[in-house]
PDB file of C-alpha atoms in Angstrom:
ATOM      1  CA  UNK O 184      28.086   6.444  13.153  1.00 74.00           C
ATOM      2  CA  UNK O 185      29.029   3.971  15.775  1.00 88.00           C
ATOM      3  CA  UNK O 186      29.493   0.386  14.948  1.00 93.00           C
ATOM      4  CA  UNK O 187      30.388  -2.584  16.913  1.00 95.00           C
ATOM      5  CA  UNK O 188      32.310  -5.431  14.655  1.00 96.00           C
ATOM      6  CA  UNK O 189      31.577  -8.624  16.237  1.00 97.00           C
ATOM      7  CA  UNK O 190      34.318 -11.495  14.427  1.00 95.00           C
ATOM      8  CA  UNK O 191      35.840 -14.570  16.132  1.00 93.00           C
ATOM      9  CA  UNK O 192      38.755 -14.083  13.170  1.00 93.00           C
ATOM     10  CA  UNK O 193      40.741 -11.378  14.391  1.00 93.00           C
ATOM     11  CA  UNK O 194      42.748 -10.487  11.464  1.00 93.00           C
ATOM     12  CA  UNK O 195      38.994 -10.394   9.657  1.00 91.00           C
ATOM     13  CA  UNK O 196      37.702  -7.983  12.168  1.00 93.00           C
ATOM     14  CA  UNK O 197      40.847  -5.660  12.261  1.00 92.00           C
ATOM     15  CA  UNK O 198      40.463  -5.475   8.477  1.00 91.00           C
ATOM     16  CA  UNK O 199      36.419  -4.429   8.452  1.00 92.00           C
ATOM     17  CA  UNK O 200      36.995  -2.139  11.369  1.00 92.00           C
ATOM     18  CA  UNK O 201      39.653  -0.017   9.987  1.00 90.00           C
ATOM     19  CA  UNK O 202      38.015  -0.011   6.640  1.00 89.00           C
ATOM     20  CA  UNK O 203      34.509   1.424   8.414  1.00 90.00           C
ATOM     21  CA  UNK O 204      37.185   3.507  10.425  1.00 88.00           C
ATOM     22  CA  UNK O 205      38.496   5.187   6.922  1.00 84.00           C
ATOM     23  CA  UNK O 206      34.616   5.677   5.767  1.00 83.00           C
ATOM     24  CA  UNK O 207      33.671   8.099   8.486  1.00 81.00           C
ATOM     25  CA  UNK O 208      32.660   5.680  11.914  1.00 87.00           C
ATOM     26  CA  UNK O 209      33.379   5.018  15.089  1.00 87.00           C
ATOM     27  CA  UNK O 210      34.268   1.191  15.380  1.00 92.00           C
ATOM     28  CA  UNK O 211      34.724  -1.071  18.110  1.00 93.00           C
ATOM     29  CA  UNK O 212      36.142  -4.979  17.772  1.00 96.00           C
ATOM     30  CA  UNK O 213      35.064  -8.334  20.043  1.00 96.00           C
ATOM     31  CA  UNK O 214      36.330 -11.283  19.068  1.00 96.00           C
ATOM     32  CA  UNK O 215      33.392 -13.716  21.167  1.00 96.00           C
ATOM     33  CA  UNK O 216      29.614 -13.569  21.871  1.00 95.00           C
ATOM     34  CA  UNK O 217      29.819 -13.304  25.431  1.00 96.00           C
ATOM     35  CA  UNK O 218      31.974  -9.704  24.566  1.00 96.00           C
ATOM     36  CA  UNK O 219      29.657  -8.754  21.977  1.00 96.00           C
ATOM     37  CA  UNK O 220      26.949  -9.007  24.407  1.00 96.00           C
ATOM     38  CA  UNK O 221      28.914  -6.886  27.190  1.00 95.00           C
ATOM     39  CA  UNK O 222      29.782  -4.184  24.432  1.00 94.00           C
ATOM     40  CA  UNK O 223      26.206  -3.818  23.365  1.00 94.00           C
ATOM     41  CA  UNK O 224      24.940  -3.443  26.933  1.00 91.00           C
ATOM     42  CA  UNK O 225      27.363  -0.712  27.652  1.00 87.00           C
ATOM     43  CA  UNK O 226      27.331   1.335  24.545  1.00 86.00           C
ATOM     44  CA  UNK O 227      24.558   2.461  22.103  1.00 85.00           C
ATOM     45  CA  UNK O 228      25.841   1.334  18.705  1.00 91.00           C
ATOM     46  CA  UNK O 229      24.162   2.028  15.262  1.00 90.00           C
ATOM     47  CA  UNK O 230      25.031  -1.446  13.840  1.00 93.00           C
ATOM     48  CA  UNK O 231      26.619  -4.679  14.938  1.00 95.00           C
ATOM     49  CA  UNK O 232      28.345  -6.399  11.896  1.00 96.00           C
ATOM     50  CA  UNK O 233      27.503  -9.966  13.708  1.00 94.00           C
ATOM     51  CA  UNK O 234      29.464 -13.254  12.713  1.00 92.00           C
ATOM     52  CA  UNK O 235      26.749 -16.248  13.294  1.00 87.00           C
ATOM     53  CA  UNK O 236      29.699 -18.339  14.443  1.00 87.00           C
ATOM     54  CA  UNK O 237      31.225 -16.660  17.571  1.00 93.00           C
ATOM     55  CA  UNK O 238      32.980 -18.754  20.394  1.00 94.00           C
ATOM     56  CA  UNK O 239      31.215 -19.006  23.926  1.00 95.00           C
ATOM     57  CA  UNK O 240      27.992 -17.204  23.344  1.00 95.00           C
ATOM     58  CA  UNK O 241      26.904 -18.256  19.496  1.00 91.00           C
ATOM     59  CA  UNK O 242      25.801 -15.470  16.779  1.00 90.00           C
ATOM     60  CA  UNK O 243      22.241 -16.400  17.247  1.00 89.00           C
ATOM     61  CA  UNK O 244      22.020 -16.015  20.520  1.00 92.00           C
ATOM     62  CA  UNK O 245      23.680 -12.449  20.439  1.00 94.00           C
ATOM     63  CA  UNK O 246      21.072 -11.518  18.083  1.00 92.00           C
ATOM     64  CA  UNK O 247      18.166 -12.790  19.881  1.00 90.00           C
ATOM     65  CA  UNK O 248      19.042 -11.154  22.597  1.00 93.00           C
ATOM     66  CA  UNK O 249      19.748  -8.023  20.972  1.00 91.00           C
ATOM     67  CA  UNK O 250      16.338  -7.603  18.866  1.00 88.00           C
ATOM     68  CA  UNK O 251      14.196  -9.106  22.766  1.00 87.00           C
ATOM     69  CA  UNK O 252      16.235  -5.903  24.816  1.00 89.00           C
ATOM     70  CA  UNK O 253      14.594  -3.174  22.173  1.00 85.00           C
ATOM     71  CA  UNK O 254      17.338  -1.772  21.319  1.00 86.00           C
ATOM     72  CA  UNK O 255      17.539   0.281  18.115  1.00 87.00           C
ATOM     73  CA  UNK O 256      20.913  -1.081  17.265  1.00 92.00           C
ATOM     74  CA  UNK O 257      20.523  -2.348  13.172  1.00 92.00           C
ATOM     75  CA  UNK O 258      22.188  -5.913  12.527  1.00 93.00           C
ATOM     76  CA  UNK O 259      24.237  -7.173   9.845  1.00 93.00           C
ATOM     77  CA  UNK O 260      24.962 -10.395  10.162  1.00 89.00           C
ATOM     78  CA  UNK O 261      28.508 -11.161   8.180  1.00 83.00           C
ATOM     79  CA  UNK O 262      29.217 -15.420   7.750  1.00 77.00           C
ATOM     80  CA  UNK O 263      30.429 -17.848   5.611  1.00 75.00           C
ATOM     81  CA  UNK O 264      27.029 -19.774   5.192  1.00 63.00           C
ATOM     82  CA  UNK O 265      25.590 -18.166   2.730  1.00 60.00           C
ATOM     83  CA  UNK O 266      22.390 -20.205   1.391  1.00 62.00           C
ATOM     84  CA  UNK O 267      19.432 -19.529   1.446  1.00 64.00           C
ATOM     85  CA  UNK O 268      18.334 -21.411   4.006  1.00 66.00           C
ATOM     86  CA  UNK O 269      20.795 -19.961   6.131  1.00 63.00           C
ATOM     87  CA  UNK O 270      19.733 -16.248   5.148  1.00 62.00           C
ATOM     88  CA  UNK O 271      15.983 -17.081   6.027  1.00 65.00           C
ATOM     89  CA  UNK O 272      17.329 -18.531   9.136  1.00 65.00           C
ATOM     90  CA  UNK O 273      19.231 -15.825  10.022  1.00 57.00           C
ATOM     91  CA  UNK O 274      16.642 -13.060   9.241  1.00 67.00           C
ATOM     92  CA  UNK O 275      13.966 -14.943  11.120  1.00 67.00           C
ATOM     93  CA  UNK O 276      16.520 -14.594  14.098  1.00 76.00           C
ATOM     94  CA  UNK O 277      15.656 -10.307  13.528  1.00 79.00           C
ATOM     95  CA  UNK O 278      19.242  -9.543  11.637  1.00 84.00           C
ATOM     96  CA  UNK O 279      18.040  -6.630   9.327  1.00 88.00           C
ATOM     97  CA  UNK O 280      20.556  -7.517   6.720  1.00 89.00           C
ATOM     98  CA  UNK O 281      22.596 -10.640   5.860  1.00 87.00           C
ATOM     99  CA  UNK O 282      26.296 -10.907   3.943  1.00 86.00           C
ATOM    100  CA  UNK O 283      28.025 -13.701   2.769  1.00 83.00           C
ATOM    101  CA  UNK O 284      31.803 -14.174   2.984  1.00 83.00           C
ATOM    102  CA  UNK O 285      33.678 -13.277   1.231  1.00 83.00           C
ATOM    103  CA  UNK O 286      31.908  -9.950  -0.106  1.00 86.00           C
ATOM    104  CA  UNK O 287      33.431  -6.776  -1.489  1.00 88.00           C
ATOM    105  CA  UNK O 288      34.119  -3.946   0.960  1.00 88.00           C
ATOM    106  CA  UNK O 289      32.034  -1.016  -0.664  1.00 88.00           C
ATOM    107  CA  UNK O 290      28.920  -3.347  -0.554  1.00 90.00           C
ATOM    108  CA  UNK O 291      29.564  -3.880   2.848  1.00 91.00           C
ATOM    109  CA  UNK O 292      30.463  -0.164   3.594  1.00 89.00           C
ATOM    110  CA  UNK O 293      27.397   0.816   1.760  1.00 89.00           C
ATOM    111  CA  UNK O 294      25.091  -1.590   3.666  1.00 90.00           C
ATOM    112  CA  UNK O 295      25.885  -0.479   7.323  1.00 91.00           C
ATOM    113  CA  UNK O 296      25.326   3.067   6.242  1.00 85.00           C
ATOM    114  CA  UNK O 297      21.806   2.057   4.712  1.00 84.00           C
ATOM    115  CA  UNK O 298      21.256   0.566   8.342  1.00 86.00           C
ATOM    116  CA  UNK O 299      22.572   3.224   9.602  1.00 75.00           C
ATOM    117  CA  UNK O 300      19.849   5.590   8.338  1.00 70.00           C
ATOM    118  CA  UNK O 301      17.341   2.760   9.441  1.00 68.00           C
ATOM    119  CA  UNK O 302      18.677   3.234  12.951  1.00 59.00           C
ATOM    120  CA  UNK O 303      18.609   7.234  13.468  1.00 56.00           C
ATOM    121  CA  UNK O 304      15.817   9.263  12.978  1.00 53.00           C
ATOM    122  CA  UNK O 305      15.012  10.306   9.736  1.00 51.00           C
ATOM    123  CA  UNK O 306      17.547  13.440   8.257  1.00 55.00           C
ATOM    124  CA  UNK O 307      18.066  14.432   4.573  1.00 63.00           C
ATOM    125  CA  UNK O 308      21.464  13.396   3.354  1.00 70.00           C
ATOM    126  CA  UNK O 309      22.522  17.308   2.459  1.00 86.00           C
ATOM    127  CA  UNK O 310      22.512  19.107   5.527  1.00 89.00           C
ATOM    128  CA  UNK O 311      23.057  22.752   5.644  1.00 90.00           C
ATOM    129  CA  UNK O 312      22.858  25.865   8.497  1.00 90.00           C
ATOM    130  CA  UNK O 313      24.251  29.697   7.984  1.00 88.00           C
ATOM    131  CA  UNK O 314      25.845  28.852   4.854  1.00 93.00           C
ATOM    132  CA  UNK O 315      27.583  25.008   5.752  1.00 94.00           C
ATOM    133  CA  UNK O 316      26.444  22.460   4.096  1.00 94.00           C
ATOM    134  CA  UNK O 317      27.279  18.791   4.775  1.00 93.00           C
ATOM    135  CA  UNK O 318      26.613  15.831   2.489  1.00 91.00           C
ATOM    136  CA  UNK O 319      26.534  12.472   4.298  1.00 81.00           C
ATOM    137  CA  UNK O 320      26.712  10.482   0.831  1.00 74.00           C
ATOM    138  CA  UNK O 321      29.436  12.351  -0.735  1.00 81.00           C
ATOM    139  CA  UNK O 322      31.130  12.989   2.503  1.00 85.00           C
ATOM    140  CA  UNK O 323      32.065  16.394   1.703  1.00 91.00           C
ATOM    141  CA  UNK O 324      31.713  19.793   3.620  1.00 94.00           C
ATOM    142  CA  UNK O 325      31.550  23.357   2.488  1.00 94.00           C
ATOM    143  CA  UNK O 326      31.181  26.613   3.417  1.00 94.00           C
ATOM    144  CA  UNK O 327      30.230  29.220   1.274  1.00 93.00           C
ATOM    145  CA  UNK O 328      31.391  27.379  -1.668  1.00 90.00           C
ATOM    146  CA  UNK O 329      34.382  26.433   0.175  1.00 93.00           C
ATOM    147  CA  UNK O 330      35.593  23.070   0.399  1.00 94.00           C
ATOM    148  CA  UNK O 331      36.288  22.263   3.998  1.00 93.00           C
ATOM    149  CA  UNK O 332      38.550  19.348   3.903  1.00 92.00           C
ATOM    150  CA  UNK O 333      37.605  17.535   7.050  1.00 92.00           C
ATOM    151  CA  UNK O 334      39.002  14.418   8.804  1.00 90.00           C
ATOM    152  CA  UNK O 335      36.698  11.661   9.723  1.00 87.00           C
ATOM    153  CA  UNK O 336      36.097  12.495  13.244  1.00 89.00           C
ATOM    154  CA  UNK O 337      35.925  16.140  12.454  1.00 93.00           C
ATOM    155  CA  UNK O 338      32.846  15.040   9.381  1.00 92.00           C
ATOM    156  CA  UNK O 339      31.590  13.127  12.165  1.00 90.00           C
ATOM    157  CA  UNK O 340      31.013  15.672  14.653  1.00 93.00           C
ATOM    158  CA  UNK O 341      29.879  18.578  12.033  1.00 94.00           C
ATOM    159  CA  UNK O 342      27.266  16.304  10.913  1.00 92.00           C
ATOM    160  CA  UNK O 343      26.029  16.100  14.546  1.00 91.00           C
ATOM    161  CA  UNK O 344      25.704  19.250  15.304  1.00 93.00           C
ATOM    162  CA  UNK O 345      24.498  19.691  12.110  1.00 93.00           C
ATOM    163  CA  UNK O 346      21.145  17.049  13.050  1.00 88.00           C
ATOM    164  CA  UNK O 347      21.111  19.245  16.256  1.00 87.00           C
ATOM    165  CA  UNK O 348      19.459  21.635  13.905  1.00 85.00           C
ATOM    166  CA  UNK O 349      20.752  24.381  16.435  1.00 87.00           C
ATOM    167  CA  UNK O 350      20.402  22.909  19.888  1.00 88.00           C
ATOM    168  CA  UNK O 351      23.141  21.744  22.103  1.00 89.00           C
ATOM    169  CA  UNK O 352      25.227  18.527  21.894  1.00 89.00           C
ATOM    170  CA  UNK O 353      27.137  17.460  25.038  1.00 88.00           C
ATOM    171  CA  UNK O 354      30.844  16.808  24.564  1.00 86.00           C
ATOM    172  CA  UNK O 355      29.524  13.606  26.540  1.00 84.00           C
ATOM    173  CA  UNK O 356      26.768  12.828  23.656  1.00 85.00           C
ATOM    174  CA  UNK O 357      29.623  13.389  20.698  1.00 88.00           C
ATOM    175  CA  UNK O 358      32.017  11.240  22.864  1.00 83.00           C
ATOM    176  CA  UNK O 359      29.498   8.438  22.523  1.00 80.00           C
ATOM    177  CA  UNK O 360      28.169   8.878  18.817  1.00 82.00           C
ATOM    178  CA  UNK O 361      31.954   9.751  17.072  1.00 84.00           C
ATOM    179  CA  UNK O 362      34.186   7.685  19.275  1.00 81.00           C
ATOM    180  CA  UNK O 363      35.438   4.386  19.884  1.00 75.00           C
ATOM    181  CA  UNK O 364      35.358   2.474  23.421  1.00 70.00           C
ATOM    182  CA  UNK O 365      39.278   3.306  23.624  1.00 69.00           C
ATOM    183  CA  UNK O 366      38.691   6.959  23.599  1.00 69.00           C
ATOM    184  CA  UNK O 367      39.489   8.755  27.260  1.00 66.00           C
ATOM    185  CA  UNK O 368      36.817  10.943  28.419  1.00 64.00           C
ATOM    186  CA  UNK O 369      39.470  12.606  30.676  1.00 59.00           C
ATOM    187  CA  UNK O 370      42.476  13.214  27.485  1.00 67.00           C
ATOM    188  CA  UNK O 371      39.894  16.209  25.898  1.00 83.00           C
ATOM    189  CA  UNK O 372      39.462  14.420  22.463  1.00 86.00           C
ATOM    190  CA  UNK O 373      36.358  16.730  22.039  1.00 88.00           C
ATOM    191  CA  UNK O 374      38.042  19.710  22.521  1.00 88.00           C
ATOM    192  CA  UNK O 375      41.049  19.327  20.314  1.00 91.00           C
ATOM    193  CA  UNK O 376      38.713  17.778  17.414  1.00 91.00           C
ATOM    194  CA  UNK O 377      36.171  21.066  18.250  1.00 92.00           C
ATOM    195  CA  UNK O 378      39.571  23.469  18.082  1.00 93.00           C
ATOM    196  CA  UNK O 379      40.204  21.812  14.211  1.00 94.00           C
ATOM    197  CA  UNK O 380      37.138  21.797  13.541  1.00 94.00           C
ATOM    198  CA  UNK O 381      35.831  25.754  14.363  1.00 94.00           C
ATOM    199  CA  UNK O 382      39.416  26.388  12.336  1.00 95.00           C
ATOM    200  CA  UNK O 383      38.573  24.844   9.352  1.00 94.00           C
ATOM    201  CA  UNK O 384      35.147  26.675   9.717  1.00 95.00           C
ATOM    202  CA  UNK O 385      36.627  29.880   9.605  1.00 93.00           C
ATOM    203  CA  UNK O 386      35.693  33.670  10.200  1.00 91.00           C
ATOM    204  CA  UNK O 387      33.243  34.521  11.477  1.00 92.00           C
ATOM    205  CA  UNK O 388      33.031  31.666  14.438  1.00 91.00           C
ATOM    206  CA  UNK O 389      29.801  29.433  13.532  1.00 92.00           C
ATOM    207  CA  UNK O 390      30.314  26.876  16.752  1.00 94.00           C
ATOM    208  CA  UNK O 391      29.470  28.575  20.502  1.00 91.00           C
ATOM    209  CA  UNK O 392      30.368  26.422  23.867  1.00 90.00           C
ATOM    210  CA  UNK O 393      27.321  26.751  25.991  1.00 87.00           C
ATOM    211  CA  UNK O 394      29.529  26.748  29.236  1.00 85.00           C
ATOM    212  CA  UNK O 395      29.171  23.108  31.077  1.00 80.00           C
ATOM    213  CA  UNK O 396      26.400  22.047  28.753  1.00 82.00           C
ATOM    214  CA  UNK O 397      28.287  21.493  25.226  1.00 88.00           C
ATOM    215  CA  UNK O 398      28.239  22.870  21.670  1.00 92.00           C
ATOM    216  CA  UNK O 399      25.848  24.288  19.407  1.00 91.00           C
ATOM    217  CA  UNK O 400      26.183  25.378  15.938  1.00 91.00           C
TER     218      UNK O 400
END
C-alpha cells in the first residue's frame, strides 16, 4: 500500500507517483540515493520503485543496503539499461523485480502490486466481514450487494481493517500504511477519511472507535 518512488528525473517520478496514487497507494518521491536511503530508514514502505542511476548515493548501493538491513520492503528496480546483463546484474544486487524504460504503466502498476502481496502476509484477494466484501484486484467494495463507491484512501483503509480480521488498527498504524510522508498526524486525516468512510458503510454502524486505541471493524 505504501510505496516509495526513488527517480533522479523529476518529471518521471511525479508521473509514476501520481499514477500509483490513482491505483489505490500511498506514494512518496526522492529524487537522490542519499534521500532514498533516509526515506527508507524512517518509514516502512511495501516497495521502492528504485532507478539504478541516482545522484550521490548510486541505485546499487541503495539496494544493497536495503536487502543487508532485513527489511521486508519488495524492490523494483525501474532504468534505462535494460539487457540482460544488466537485469542479472541488478537481480544479483537482491531487486525482486526489474523494468526497463520506457514500459507501459499497467505493467508497472500491476508489478508493484504483485510485490506488494510478496511483501505482506499472505490474505485472499476478496475479503469479506458482516456482509462487506472488498476485492483488492477489482478494487471494488460492497455491502450487501451494494456498491460502495469508495475513494482511494477510503479502499485503502477498509481493506485494513478488513486484514485486521476484527482486531484493532491504530489511527497511528493506518497513518503509516494509507498515507504519504506529507500527511500531518496533528490535521485528523484519519478521522475525516473514518467519518466518509462509516457513511458510505451505512446503517447499522459496522466500524467502533476503541477509545485511545483505534478502530475495529
Amino acid at each position: 500500500m505504501r510505496v516509495l518512488v526513488a527517480e533522479d528525473e523529476e518529471v518521471l517520478a511525479e508521473l509514476v507517483a501520481t499514477g500509483l496514487r490513482r491505483a489505490g497507494f500511498a506514494v512518496d518521491t526522492v529524487y537522490s540515493g542519499d534521500a532514498a536511503l533516509a526515506y527508507l530508514g524512517l518509514h516502512d514502505y511495501d516497495v521502492v520503485v528504485l532507478d539504478r542511476d541516482l545522484p550521490r548515493v548510486h541505485g546499487d548501493e541503495v539496494a544493497r543496503t536495503l536487502v543487508a538491513s532485513g527489511a521486508r520492503t519488495r524492490i523494483l528496480m525501474l532504468t534505462a539499461a535494460s539487457a540482460m546483463e544488466d537485469r542479472v546484474a541488478g537481480l544479483d544486487l537482491g531487486a525482486d523485480d526489474y523494468l526497463g524504460k520506457p514500459f507501459e504503466f499497467p505493467e508497472l502498476v500491476s508489478r508493484v502490486r504483485a510485490l506488494r502481496r510478496r511483501s505482506a502476509r499472505p490474505v485472499p484477494p476478496l475479503l469479506e466481514r458482516r456482509g462487506v466484501s472488498l476485492d483488492a484486484v477489482r478494487r471494488t467494495a460492497e455491502r450487501d450487494g451494494r456498491d460502495l463507491e469508495l475513494s482511494p484512501k477510503e479502499f485503502a483503509v477498509l481493506q485494513i481493517l478488513l486484514e485486521a480480521d476484527g482486531a484493532t488498527v491504530s489511527a497511528e498504524e493506518l497513518l503509516e500504511r494509507a498515507w504519504d510522508a506529507h500527511a500531518d498526524p496533528f490535521t485528523g486525516a484519519v478521522r475525516v477519511c473514518m467519518s466518509k468512510l462509516r457513511a458510505k458503510l451505512g446503517a447499522p454502524a459496522l466500524i467502533r472507535t476503541v477509545q485511545g486505541v483505534g478502530y475495529a471493524l
